[in-house]
Coordinates of C-alpha atoms in Angstrom, one line a residue:
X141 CA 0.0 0.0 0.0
X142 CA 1.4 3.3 -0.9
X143 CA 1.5 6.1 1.5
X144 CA -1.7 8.8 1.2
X145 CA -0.3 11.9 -0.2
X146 CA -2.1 14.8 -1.2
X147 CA -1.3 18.1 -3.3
X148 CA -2.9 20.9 -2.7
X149 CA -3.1 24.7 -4.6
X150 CA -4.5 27.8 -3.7
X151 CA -6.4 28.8 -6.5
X152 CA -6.9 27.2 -10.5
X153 CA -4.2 29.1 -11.8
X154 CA -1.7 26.5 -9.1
X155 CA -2.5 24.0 -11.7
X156 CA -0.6 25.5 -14.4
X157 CA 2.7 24.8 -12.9
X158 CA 2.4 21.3 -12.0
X159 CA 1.8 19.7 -15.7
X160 CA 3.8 16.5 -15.1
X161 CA 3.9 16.1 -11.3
X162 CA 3.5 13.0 -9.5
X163 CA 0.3 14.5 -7.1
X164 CA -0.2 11.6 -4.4
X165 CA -1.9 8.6 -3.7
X166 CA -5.3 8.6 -2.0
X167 CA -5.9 6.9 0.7
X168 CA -7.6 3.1 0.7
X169 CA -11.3 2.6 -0.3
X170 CA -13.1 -0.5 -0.5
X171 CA -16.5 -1.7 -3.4
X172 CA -18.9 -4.0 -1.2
X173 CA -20.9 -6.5 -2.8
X174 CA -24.0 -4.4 -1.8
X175 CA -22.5 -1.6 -3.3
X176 CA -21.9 -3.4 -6.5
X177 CA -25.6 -4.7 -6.3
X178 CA -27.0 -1.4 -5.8
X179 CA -24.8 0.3 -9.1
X180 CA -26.5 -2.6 -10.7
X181 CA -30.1 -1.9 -10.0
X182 CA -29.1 2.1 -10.8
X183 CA -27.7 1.1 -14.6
X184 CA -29.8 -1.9 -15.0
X185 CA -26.6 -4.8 -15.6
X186 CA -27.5 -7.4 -14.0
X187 CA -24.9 -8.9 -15.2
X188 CA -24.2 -12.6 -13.7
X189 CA -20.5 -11.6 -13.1
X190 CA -21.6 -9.3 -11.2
X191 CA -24.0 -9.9 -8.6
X192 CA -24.6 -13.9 -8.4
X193 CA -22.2 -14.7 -5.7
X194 CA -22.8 -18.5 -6.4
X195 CA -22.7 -18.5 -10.1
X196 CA -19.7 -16.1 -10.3
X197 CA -17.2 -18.2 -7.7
X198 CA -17.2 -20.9 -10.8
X199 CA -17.5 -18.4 -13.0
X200 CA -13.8 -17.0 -15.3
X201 CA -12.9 -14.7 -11.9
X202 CA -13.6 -16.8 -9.5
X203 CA -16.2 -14.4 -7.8
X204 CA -17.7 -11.7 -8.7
X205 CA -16.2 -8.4 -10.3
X206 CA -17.0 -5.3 -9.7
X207 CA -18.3 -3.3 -12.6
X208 CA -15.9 -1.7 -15.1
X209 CA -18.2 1.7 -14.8
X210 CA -18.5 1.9 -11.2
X211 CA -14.7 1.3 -10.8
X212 CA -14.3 4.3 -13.8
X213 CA -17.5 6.2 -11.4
X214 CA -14.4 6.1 -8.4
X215 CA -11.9 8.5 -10.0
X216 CA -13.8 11.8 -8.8
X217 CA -14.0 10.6 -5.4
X218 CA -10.3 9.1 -5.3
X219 CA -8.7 12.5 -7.0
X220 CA -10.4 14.6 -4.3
X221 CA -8.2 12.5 -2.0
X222 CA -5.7 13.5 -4.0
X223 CA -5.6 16.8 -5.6
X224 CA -7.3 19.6 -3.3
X225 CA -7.8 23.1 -4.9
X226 CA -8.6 25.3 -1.7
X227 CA -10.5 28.2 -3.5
X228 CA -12.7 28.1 -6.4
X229 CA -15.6 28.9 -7.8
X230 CA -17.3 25.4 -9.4
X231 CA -15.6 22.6 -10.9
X232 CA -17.1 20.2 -12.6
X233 CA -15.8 16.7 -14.3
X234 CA -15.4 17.5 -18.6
X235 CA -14.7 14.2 -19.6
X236 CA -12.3 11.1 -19.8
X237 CA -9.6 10.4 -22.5
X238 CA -7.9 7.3 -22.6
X239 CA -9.9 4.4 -20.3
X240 CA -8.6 1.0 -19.8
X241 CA -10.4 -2.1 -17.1
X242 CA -6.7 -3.4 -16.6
X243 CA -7.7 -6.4 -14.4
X244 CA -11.0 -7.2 -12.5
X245 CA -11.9 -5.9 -9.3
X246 CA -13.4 -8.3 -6.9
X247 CA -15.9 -6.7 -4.0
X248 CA -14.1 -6.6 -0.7
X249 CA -10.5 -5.6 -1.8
X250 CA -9.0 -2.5 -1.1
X251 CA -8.1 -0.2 -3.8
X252 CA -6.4 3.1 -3.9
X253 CA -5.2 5.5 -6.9
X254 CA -2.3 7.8 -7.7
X255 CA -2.4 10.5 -10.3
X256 CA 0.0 12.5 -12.1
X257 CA -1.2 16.2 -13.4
X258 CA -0.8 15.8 -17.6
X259 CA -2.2 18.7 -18.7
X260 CA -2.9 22.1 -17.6
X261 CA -4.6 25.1 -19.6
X262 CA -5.9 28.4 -18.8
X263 CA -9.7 29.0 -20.1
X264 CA -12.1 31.4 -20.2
X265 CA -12.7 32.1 -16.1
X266 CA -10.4 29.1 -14.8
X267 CA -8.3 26.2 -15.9
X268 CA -9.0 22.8 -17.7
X269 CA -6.6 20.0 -16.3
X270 CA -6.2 16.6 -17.1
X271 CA -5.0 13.5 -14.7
X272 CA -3.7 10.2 -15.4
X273 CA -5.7 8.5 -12.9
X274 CA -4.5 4.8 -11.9
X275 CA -6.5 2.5 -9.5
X276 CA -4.0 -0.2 -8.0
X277 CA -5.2 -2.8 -5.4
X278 CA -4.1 -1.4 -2.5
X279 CA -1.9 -4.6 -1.5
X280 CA 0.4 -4.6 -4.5
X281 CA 0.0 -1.7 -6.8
X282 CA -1.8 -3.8 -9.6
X283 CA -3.6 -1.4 -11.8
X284 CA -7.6 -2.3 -11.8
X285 CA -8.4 0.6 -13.7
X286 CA -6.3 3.7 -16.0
X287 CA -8.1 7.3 -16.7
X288 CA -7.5 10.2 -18.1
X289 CA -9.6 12.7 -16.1
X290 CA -10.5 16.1 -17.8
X291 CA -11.2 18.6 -15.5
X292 CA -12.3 22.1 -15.2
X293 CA -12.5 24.7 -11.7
X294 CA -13.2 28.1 -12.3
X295 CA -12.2 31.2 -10.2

């Protein structure tokens, strides 16, 4: 498990300077079955792998997996643990690059991400940043899950 680390700037504009900067870890977080059961009722995927306990421990995973979506539905939540801008305005999420579901994620296992500030840019009222985003199992730094978070806070 790495260490929680977190970078934090005073405004938007502190973004602009830290394009390639390693910005932390976030601390540990862990998907419960009944999470994972409730995502499903919310998107409607049902999906066997995902929520038939019985069916998924002879199933290719050996339980079930947490959904790729939900897993992608962390990275908000995780960079806030991460990346901390102390006065703004509004930020909101502006989209996702590159997306991979590296290897599954079973309930019950503790994950945590790191980031690294890739972009940077000024915009009209605020900046637009984006994040490579990696969720590791917590226990040995296996990626589960690599994003490219676009973000924007304005002033």
């Amino acid at each position: 498990m790495r260490t929680p680390r977190k970078t934090t700037v005073a405004t938007p504009d502190g973004l602009l300077q830290l394009v390639g900067t390693d910005l932390g870890a976030s601390g540990t977080r862990t998907v419960t079955q009944e999470q994972v059961n409730t995502f499903a009722d919310v998107t409607g995927d049902h999906q066997w792998i995902h929520v038939d306990v019985e069916r998924a421990r002879s199933g290719p995973f050996g339980s079930t997996i947490v959904h790729g979506f939900f897993t992608l539905a962390l990275v908000p939540l995780l960079l806030a643990d991460i990346l901390e801008v102390e006065s703004y305005s509004m930020g909101v999420n502006y989209g996702l690059d590159r997306v991979r579901f590296v290897k599954p994620l079973p309930p019950g296992t503790e994950i945590q991400a790191t980031a690294t500030l890739a972009a940077a840019t000024a915009i009209d009222g605020g900046v637009q940043a984006k994040a490579a985003v990696v969720i590791e199992f917590a226990a040995d730094g296996q990626a589960c899950c690599a994003a490219e978070s676009v973000f924007r806070y304005y002033a």
